[in-house]
Every structure is written in C-alpha cells, then in structure tokens.
C-alpha cells in the first residue's frame, strides 16, 4: 500500500503526473477537481453547489470536499493505494485526511510538490483553457486561483515538511523527465 499526495499550484502538472503514476503503481487516482467536474456535468446538487465556487476560482468549502473524500474512500476500500490530486487544499482537509488514513492504518507516505513559477502557470492554463474550455481557465480566474493557492494551500508545504514527507520536484521541463524524477523518488523510498 502506498499513498501519495501530488501537490502544487494549479497548472503545475498534478493531473498529468497523477494519471501516469496511477497506471504505473496501480493506485486509485482521487482528483477532487475531476469529481466536481463530473458532478457539474451531471447537474447533481453537489455539482450545482460546487460550481458557484469553482467558476469564481474559489475553493469549495471544506465540509463538501470532505464529504467527497469520505464517500470515495468508502467506495474504493479495496484500492492498493491512492494518489491524491488536488486534495488536500487546506490545513483542515489535510488534518481530516491524516485522521481517516491513520484510522485505517494506511498513512500518507510521501508528498510530491511540483514547483512551477507563476508566469509559466498562467501561460499553461490560458492555453489549456483554449483547448479544454474549462470555465475556470481564463486569466482573471487563474490569477484568483493562484492567490487562493498562496493563501490557503501553500501553508500545507510547512505542514508536510514537519511530517518529513515533502519532496520538491522541478515541475518545468519535459513531462517524461519530470515523471522519471518523480518515479525515482518513489522507487528510492519504497
Ligand atoms: P482542480 O481540477 O484540482 O484544479 O480543481 C478545480 C477547482 O475545483 C478548484 O479551483 C476548486 O474550486 C475546486 N476544488 C478541487 N479540489 C478542491 C479541494 N480539495 N478543496 C477545495 N476546492 C477544490
């Protein structure tokens, strides 16, 4: 069992590398952003509520996000491990995640932090918005998401450093090279 958090600002490549890691290490890929987008597309009550926050570039409130976490963990009881992508995003979420995983005796093993500068993020996300049509990938909302990342999510770097779990990886460059660096870290540690 291995549980990995893939961490970083929006547009740092968390989703791309999570998909590859899930396949290589046979982990369940838990992306709260993907879950919310699925719920929004299906116009469920959760999706309708989440959309109010997502479209403005704000975080979905912790209680809703934690509900999604708990129901996914319950549904995926037999998973060989998890890759948490875009979760946790607040200290409260991180504490709840620790609490749930510790109860099950399957703690987070490692937190991979992808480091990408703001200018690169804005360029990547504006481009992604043109291709994907994601409502939150436009320059005004991207800047808001970056602000929220700095204020509410970046403090988790300290939280996981104190737990001795944080590994920084340069997230700029060729995807395959970055992925190799991530895998080397995982293979060296487990
Ligand atoms: P992502 O696909 O991870 O970039 O998430 C897209 C949007 O979904 C974010 O900008 C938030 O509005 C919302 N979201 C996803 N995960 C979380 C989370 N863990 N906590 C709060 N909001 C989230």
XYZ file of N, CA and C and ligand atoms in Angstrom:
593
model
N 0.848 -1.206 0.000
C 0.000 0.000 0.000
C 0.875 1.245 0.000
N 0.622 2.130 -0.921
C 1.362 3.391 -0.897
C 0.369 4.522 -1.193
N 0.429 5.538 -0.376
C -0.438 6.700 -0.571
C 0.425 7.918 -0.854
N 0.118 8.541 -1.985
C 0.918 9.692 -2.429
C 0.007 10.906 -2.547
N 0.480 12.048 -2.064
C -0.198 13.315 -2.366
C 0.639 13.997 -3.435
N -0.016 14.404 -4.517
C 0.697 15.191 -5.512
C 0.215 16.627 -5.359
N 1.178 17.491 -5.094
C 0.882 18.825 -4.595
C 1.456 19.863 -5.544
N 0.799 21.032 -5.591
C 1.362 22.107 -6.405
C 0.282 23.091 -6.784
N 0.675 24.244 -7.321
C -0.316 25.239 -7.751
C -1.121 24.708 -8.929
N -2.230 25.396 -9.254
C -2.985 24.992 -10.443
C -2.052 25.041 -11.653
N -2.189 24.069 -12.538
C -1.376 24.075 -13.753
C 0.038 23.572 -13.563
N 0.334 22.972 -12.408
C 1.710 22.506 -12.188
C 1.950 21.103 -12.744
N 0.865 20.470 -13.253
C 1.035 19.132 -13.843
C 0.567 18.014 -12.925
N -0.160 18.362 -11.871
C -0.620 17.333 -10.921
C -1.455 16.263 -11.617
N -2.409 16.715 -12.436
C -3.310 15.762 -13.106
C -2.547 14.855 -14.058
N -1.699 15.457 -14.881
C -0.923 14.690 -15.869
C -0.100 13.608 -15.187
N 0.634 13.985 -14.146
C 1.517 13.008 -13.496
C 0.727 12.010 -12.646
N -0.411 12.444 -12.110
C -1.228 11.513 -11.321
C -1.720 10.367 -12.192
N -2.165 10.699 -13.404
C -2.685 9.659 -14.306
C -1.574 8.645 -14.590
N -0.367 9.136 -14.850
C 0.750 8.248 -15.167
C 1.156 7.419 -13.940
N 1.155 8.061 -12.768
C 1.544 7.340 -11.537
C 0.514 6.270 -11.196
N -0.775 6.622 -11.361
C -1.835 5.659 -11.029
C -1.656 4.408 -11.879
N -1.303 4.610 -13.139
C -1.139 3.463 -14.032
C 0.113 2.656 -13.658
N 1.202 3.343 -13.449
C 2.464 2.644 -13.187
C 2.446 1.879 -11.855
N 1.870 2.502 -10.828
C 1.923 1.868 -9.493
C 0.580 1.256 -9.085
N -0.369 1.238 -10.027
C -1.692 0.635 -9.757
C -2.387 1.271 -8.554
N -2.435 2.589 -8.569
C -3.061 3.326 -7.473
C -4.397 3.899 -7.945
N -5.289 4.146 -7.016
C -6.538 4.811 -7.370
C -6.292 6.321 -7.407
N -6.654 6.934 -8.523
C -6.421 8.371 -8.715
C -7.635 9.140 -8.176
N -7.429 9.824 -7.077
C -8.540 10.585 -6.472
C -8.317 12.077 -6.719
N -9.021 12.588 -7.728
C -8.937 14.022 -8.040
C -10.259 14.671 -7.656
N -10.235 15.519 -6.647
C -11.483 16.171 -6.222
C -11.987 17.099 -7.343
N -11.081 17.732 -8.079
C -11.488 18.606 -9.197
C -12.244 17.803 -10.252
N -11.726 16.604 -10.607
C -12.410 15.760 -11.603
C -13.781 15.336 -11.082
N -13.848 15.012 -9.784
C -15.138 14.587 -9.213
C -16.144 15.750 -9.309
N -15.691 16.953 -8.956
C -16.607 18.094 -9.036
C -17.045 18.344 -10.487
N -16.112 18.235 -11.435
C -16.486 18.478 -12.846
C -17.504 17.441 -13.324
N -17.329 16.193 -12.871
C -18.282 15.135 -13.222
C -19.666 15.491 -12.655
N -19.684 15.928 -11.408
C -20.952 16.270 -10.743
C -21.601 17.492 -11.425
N -20.763 18.433 -11.843
C -21.290 19.628 -12.532
C -21.917 19.220 -13.871
N -21.211 18.367 -14.616
C -21.739 17.932 -15.920
C -23.056 17.191 -15.764
N -23.210 16.479 -14.645
C -24.434 15.720 -14.409
C -25.485 16.509 -13.624
N -25.168 17.783 -13.386
C -26.114 18.700 -12.714
C -26.682 18.128 -11.418
N -25.833 17.474 -10.644
C -26.273 16.944 -9.346
C -26.303 18.105 -8.340
N -26.991 17.936 -7.198
C -26.993 19.011 -6.189
C -25.571 19.391 -5.772
N -24.690 18.390 -5.595
C -23.294 18.676 -5.228
C -22.624 19.503 -6.325
N -22.849 19.109 -7.591
C -22.244 19.825 -8.718
C -22.740 21.265 -8.799
N -24.032 21.438 -8.602
C -24.617 22.788 -8.696
C -24.034 23.684 -7.605
N -23.865 23.122 -6.419
C -23.306 23.927 -5.332
C -21.814 24.225 -5.572
N -21.074 23.195 -5.982
C -19.623 23.363 -6.188
C -19.330 24.391 -7.283
N -20.171 24.401 -8.314
C -19.952 25.287 -9.470
C -19.873 26.765 -9.054
N -20.682 27.130 -8.057
C -20.662 28.533 -7.585
C -19.265 28.967 -7.164
N -18.536 28.059 -6.560
C -17.193 28.377 -6.058
C -16.157 28.232 -7.167
N -16.265 27.124 -7.905
C -15.240 26.798 -8.917
C -15.180 27.879 -9.999
N -16.339 28.327 -10.471
C -16.362 29.316 -11.554
C -15.751 30.650 -11.130
N -15.716 30.899 -9.820
C -15.107 32.163 -9.351
C -13.635 31.976 -8.992
N -13.160 30.733 -9.074
C -11.757 30.472 -8.725
C -11.552 30.291 -7.234
N -12.643 30.130 -6.501
C -12.530 29.936 -5.052
C -12.528 28.451 -4.700
N -12.166 28.150 -3.462
C -12.209 26.757 -3.023
C -13.637 26.373 -2.659
N -13.964 25.133 -2.947
C -15.222 24.564 -2.477
C -15.071 24.393 -0.959
N -16.123 24.687 -0.171
C -15.967 24.622 1.292
C -15.524 23.231 1.775
N -14.742 23.257 2.859
C -14.148 22.022 3.379
C -15.179 20.921 3.643
N -16.344 21.285 4.196
C -17.294 20.208 4.547
C -17.754 19.447 3.312
N -17.941 20.146 2.188
C -18.357 19.464 0.957
C -17.232 18.582 0.420
N -16.013 19.123 0.474
C -14.863 18.389 -0.066
C -14.617 17.124 0.780
N -14.765 17.272 2.077
C -14.510 16.141 2.972
C -15.569 15.051 2.761
N -16.797 15.473 2.480
C -17.856 14.506 2.167
C -17.455 13.672 0.941
N -16.923 14.359 -0.069
C -16.487 13.680 -1.292
C -15.345 12.705 -0.967
N -14.419 13.161 -0.138
C -13.283 12.296 0.249
C -13.799 11.029 0.924
N -14.655 11.203 1.922
C -15.095 10.052 2.713
C -15.870 9.066 1.847
N -16.726 9.571 0.970
C -17.514 8.634 0.171
C -16.603 7.928 -0.845
N -15.588 8.606 -1.346
C -14.689 7.942 -2.309
C -13.834 6.885 -1.597
N -13.328 7.215 -0.417
C -12.515 6.227 0.327
C -13.358 4.984 0.610
N -14.631 5.218 0.945
C -15.539 4.111 1.263
C -15.770 3.235 0.020
N -15.978 3.897 -1.123
C -16.246 3.145 -2.370
C -15.008 2.378 -2.829
N -13.817 2.889 -2.498
C -12.574 2.299 -3.017
C -11.829 1.534 -1.923
N -12.581 0.880 -1.067
C -11.983 0.174 0.080
C -10.877 -0.789 -0.330
N -11.002 -1.363 -1.534
C -10.039 -2.391 -1.926
C -8.862 -1.850 -2.728
N -8.769 -0.539 -2.812
C -7.671 0.043 -3.609
C -6.320 -0.355 -3.006
N -5.324 -0.484 -3.900
C -3.966 -0.845 -3.423
C -3.231 0.370 -2.873
N -3.817 1.524 -3.066
C -3.203 2.766 -2.607
C -3.862 3.904 -3.362
N -3.572 5.097 -2.939
C -4.228 6.261 -3.546
C -3.202 7.280 -4.003
N -3.573 7.969 -5.070
C -2.841 9.169 -5.398
C -3.826 10.331 -5.259
N -3.555 11.204 -4.317
C -4.442 12.332 -4.031
C -3.978 13.521 -4.863
N -4.865 13.969 -5.751
C -4.521 15.011 -6.724
C -5.463 16.198 -6.499
N -4.908 17.318 -6.049
C -5.755 18.494 -5.792
C -6.465 18.409 -4.458
N -6.052 17.489 -3.669
C -6.572 17.309 -2.305
C -5.442 16.781 -1.447
N -5.180 17.298 -0.271
C -5.883 18.388 0.384
C -5.449 19.758 -0.135
N -6.317 20.738 0.081
C -6.002 22.111 -0.324
C -6.055 23.075 0.861
N -6.431 22.600 2.022
C -6.438 23.445 3.236
C -5.901 22.586 4.387
N -5.502 23.278 5.447
C -4.999 22.555 6.625
C -6.101 21.645 7.191
N -7.329 22.150 7.206
C -8.432 21.333 7.747
C -8.585 20.039 6.940
N -8.495 20.151 5.621
C -8.592 18.939 4.780
C -7.427 17.985 5.061
N -6.235 18.544 5.233
C -5.057 17.691 5.479
C -5.197 16.954 6.808
N -5.703 17.672 7.801
C -5.876 17.032 9.116
C -6.909 15.922 9.028
N -7.978 16.171 8.291
C -9.038 15.155 8.162
C -8.504 13.934 7.392
N -7.712 14.213 6.361
C -7.137 13.105 5.581
C -6.231 12.258 6.472
N -5.378 12.917 7.245
C -4.496 12.181 8.171
C -5.316 11.343 9.140
N -6.365 11.980 9.673
C -7.191 11.281 10.666
C -7.817 10.013 10.055
N -8.381 10.148 8.859
C -9.052 8.992 8.233
C -8.056 7.899 7.872
N -6.922 8.293 7.301
C -5.957 7.278 6.862
C -5.285 6.620 8.065
N -5.038 7.400 9.112
C -4.419 6.812 10.306
C -5.352 5.801 10.961
N -6.664 6.117 10.930
C -7.663 5.186 11.471
C -7.568 3.844 10.755
N -7.313 3.908 9.453
C -7.244 2.689 8.645
C -5.844 2.082 8.669
N -4.905 2.782 9.301
C -3.520 2.284 9.338
C -2.800 2.388 8.004
N -3.248 3.325 7.170
C -2.623 3.487 5.849
C -2.271 4.967 5.627
N -1.282 5.491 6.362
C -0.995 6.927 6.283
C -0.427 7.363 4.923
N -0.410 8.669 4.712
C 0.286 9.239 3.546
C 1.761 8.869 3.672
N 2.329 8.362 2.585
C 3.749 8.010 2.620
C 4.630 9.156 2.162
N 4.146 9.849 1.119
C 5.021 10.860 0.528
C 4.186 11.957 -0.143
N 4.702 13.176 -0.088
C 4.025 14.310 -0.732
C 5.004 14.870 -1.767
N 4.612 14.777 -3.022
C 5.464 15.289 -4.106
C 4.967 16.681 -4.456
N 5.824 17.666 -4.297
C 5.439 19.044 -4.597
C 6.064 19.466 -5.927
N 5.220 19.795 -6.887
C 5.705 20.215 -8.210
C 5.886 21.723 -8.206
N 7.111 22.169 -8.448
C 7.402 23.600 -8.380
C 7.384 24.235 -9.772
N 6.469 25.193 -9.942
C 6.351 25.892 -11.232
C 6.097 27.377 -10.935
N 6.809 28.254 -11.670
C 6.650 29.689 -11.390
C 5.341 30.237 -11.965
N 4.921 31.402 -11.432
C 3.610 31.979 -11.783
C 3.461 32.250 -13.283
N 4.510 32.798 -13.913
C 4.393 33.168 -15.333
C 4.119 31.909 -16.166
N 4.833 30.838 -15.849
C 4.652 29.571 -16.579
C 3.232 29.024 -16.347
N 2.755 29.146 -15.116
C 1.404 28.651 -14.794
C 0.351 29.376 -15.620
N 0.478 30.707 -15.667
C -0.537 31.490 -16.401
C -0.508 31.100 -17.883
N 0.696 30.980 -18.454
C 0.798 30.593 -19.868
C 0.156 29.220 -20.092
N 0.479 28.266 -19.224
C -0.060 26.904 -19.398
C -1.576 26.875 -19.297
N -2.117 27.593 -18.286
C -3.563 27.478 -18.041
C -4.379 28.231 -19.082
N -3.858 29.380 -19.561
C -4.578 30.096 -20.621
C -4.649 29.186 -21.845
N -3.540 28.496 -22.143
C -3.507 27.585 -23.290
C -4.474 26.416 -23.062
N -4.456 25.855 -21.839
C -5.352 24.726 -21.553
C -6.812 25.153 -21.713
N -7.117 26.381 -21.264
C -8.491 26.885 -21.371
C -8.968 26.925 -22.816
N -8.060 27.283 -23.743
C -8.445 27.352 -25.158
C -8.796 25.962 -25.674
N -8.043 24.948 -25.208
C -8.283 23.574 -25.682
C -9.452 22.909 -24.955
N -9.493 23.085 -23.609
C -10.436 22.293 -22.811
C -11.771 22.994 -22.606
N -11.764 24.300 -22.739
C -12.989 25.043 -22.465
C -13.339 25.088 -20.983
N -12.406 24.737 -20.102
C -12.699 24.786 -18.654
C -13.055 26.201 -18.241
N -14.176 26.338 -17.556
C -14.689 27.674 -17.250
C -13.755 28.459 -16.339
N -12.898 27.741 -15.579
C -12.010 28.455 -14.637
C -10.611 28.697 -15.210
N -10.386 28.309 -16.474
C -9.080 28.552 -17.094
C -9.102 29.821 -17.939
N -9.457 30.952 -17.353
C -9.276 32.231 -18.057
C -8.477 33.130 -17.127
N -7.798 34.141 -17.727
C -6.723 34.812 -16.987
C -7.174 35.403 -15.640
N -8.352 35.993 -15.583
C -8.799 36.607 -14.314
C -8.966 35.536 -13.239
N -9.617 34.451 -13.618
C -9.891 33.386 -12.633
C -8.596 32.645 -12.285
N -7.699 32.497 -13.257
C -6.414 31.830 -12.976
C -5.664 32.611 -11.890
N -5.686 33.943 -12.014
C -4.964 34.775 -11.024
C -5.601 34.628 -9.650
N -6.919 34.532 -9.609
C -7.618 34.325 -8.337
C -7.226 32.952 -7.746
N -7.161 31.922 -8.607
C -6.821 30.583 -8.112
C -5.391 30.563 -7.558
N -4.506 31.335 -8.222
C -3.114 31.402 -7.733
C -3.045 32.080 -6.364
N -3.835 33.126 -6.198
C -3.899 33.847 -4.915
C -4.369 32.899 -3.815
N -5.453 32.183 -4.128
C -6.036 31.242 -3.158
C -5.006 30.166 -2.833
N -4.290 29.712 -3.863
C -3.250 28.700 -3.618
C -2.243 29.226 -2.600
N -1.789 30.469 -2.834
C -0.748 31.028 -1.953
C -1.255 31.195 -0.530
N -2.492 31.653 -0.395
C -3.013 31.954 0.945
C -3.478 30.719 1.700
N -4.144 29.816 0.992
C -4.811 28.719 1.716
C -4.144 27.366 1.544
N -3.496 27.154 0.411
C -2.964 25.815 0.125
C -1.461 25.714 0.403
N -0.700 26.756 0.023
C 0.755 26.690 0.225
C 1.160 26.425 1.684
N 0.381 26.878 2.693
C 0.771 26.536 4.076
C 0.901 25.032 4.327
N 0.321 24.224 3.445
C 0.459 22.768 3.614
C 1.898 22.298 3.382
N 2.682 23.120 2.671
C 4.088 22.739 2.442
C 4.783 22.592 3.794
N 4.489 23.525 4.671
C 5.063 23.508 6.008
C 4.505 22.332 6.828
N 3.215 22.103 6.677
C 2.524 21.005 7.396
C 3.205 19.667 7.067
N 3.473 19.440 5.778
C 4.065 18.152 5.380
C 5.580 18.112 5.582
N 6.221 19.299 5.569
C 7.654 19.328 5.887
C 7.849 18.870 7.324
N 6.971 19.351 8.213
C 7.068 18.976 9.626
C 6.852 17.481 9.812
N 6.092 16.878 8.918
C 5.881 15.418 8.982
C 7.000 14.662 8.250
N 7.944 15.432 7.689
C 9.066 14.804 6.982
C 8.647 14.046 5.734
N 7.597 14.508 5.079
C 7.058 13.766 3.934
C 7.213 14.510 2.610
N 7.676 15.769 2.677
C 7.651 16.608 1.476
C 8.901 16.436 0.617
N 8.676 16.201 -0.673
C 9.780 16.164 -1.638
C 9.462 17.177 -2.731
N 10.407 18.090 -2.994
C 10.204 19.086 -4.057
C 10.768 18.563 -5.368
N 9.984 18.777 -6.428
C 10.443 18.382 -7.765
C 10.258 19.587 -8.689
N 11.237 19.840 -9.552
C 11.103 20.912 -10.538
C 10.029 20.483 -11.548
N 8.944 21.264 -11.605
C 7.825 20.904 -12.477
C 7.892 21.544 -13.855
N 9.027 22.165 -14.180
C 9.172 22.788 -15.500
C 10.151 21.963 -16.323
N 9.764 21.653 -17.554
C 10.648 20.853 -18.427
C 9.816 19.825 -19.170
N 10.497 18.805 -19.672
C 9.797 17.762 -20.442
C 9.004 16.873 -19.478
N 7.758 16.582 -19.843
C 6.904 15.765 -18.960
C 7.592 14.444 -18.609
N 8.187 13.809 -19.611
C 8.802 12.480 -19.348
C 9.951 12.588 -18.351
N 10.722 13.665 -18.439
C 11.847 13.822 -17.496
C 11.340 14.060 -16.078
N 10.298 14.901 -15.982
C 9.733 15.186 -14.653
C 9.167 13.885 -14.074
N 8.480 13.131 -14.917
C 7.876 11.873 -14.439
C 8.959 10.894 -13.966
N 10.060 10.827 -14.710
C 11.169 9.948 -14.289
C 11.697 10.377 -12.930
N 11.826 11.691 -12.728
C 12.313 12.177 -11.425
C 11.358 11.781 -10.302
N 10.060 11.883 -10.566
C 9.070 11.516 -9.538
C 9.190 10.018 -9.226
N 9.272 9.211 -10.278
C 9.337 7.744 -10.075
C 10.618 7.368 -9.329
N 11.726 8.044 -9.635
C 12.985 7.727 -8.934
C 12.834 7.959 -7.437
N 12.169 9.046 -7.088
C 11.941 9.350 -5.666
C 11.104 8.240 -5.024
N 10.035 7.854 -5.710
C 9.148 6.820 -5.142
C 9.915 5.503 -5.025
N 10.626 5.140 -6.080
C 11.330 3.843 -6.074
C 12.447 3.827 -5.031
N 13.078 4.973 -4.813
C 14.158 5.028 -3.796
C 13.616 4.902 -2.381
N 12.347 5.317 -2.198
C 11.793 5.355 -0.849
C 10.934 4.142 -0.499
N 10.464 3.404 -1.535
C 9.544 2.301 -1.225
C 9.934 1.021 -1.936
P -8.522 21.197 -9.921
O -9.044 20.404 -11.063
O -7.843 20.340 -8.889
O -7.688 22.369 -10.358
O -9.783 21.824 -9.175
C -10.656 22.734 -9.845
C -11.440 23.532 -8.816
O -12.232 22.636 -8.021
C -10.591 24.291 -7.814
O -10.174 25.557 -8.294
C -11.569 24.422 -6.642
O -12.530 25.411 -6.891
C -12.273 23.071 -6.672
N -11.560 22.081 -5.838
C -10.938 20.944 -6.261
N -10.374 20.279 -5.233
C -10.643 21.025 -4.133
C -10.291 20.901 -2.763
N -9.559 19.873 -2.322
N -10.741 21.866 -1.906
C -11.486 22.903 -2.329
N -11.825 23.090 -3.616
C -11.410 22.169 -4.519
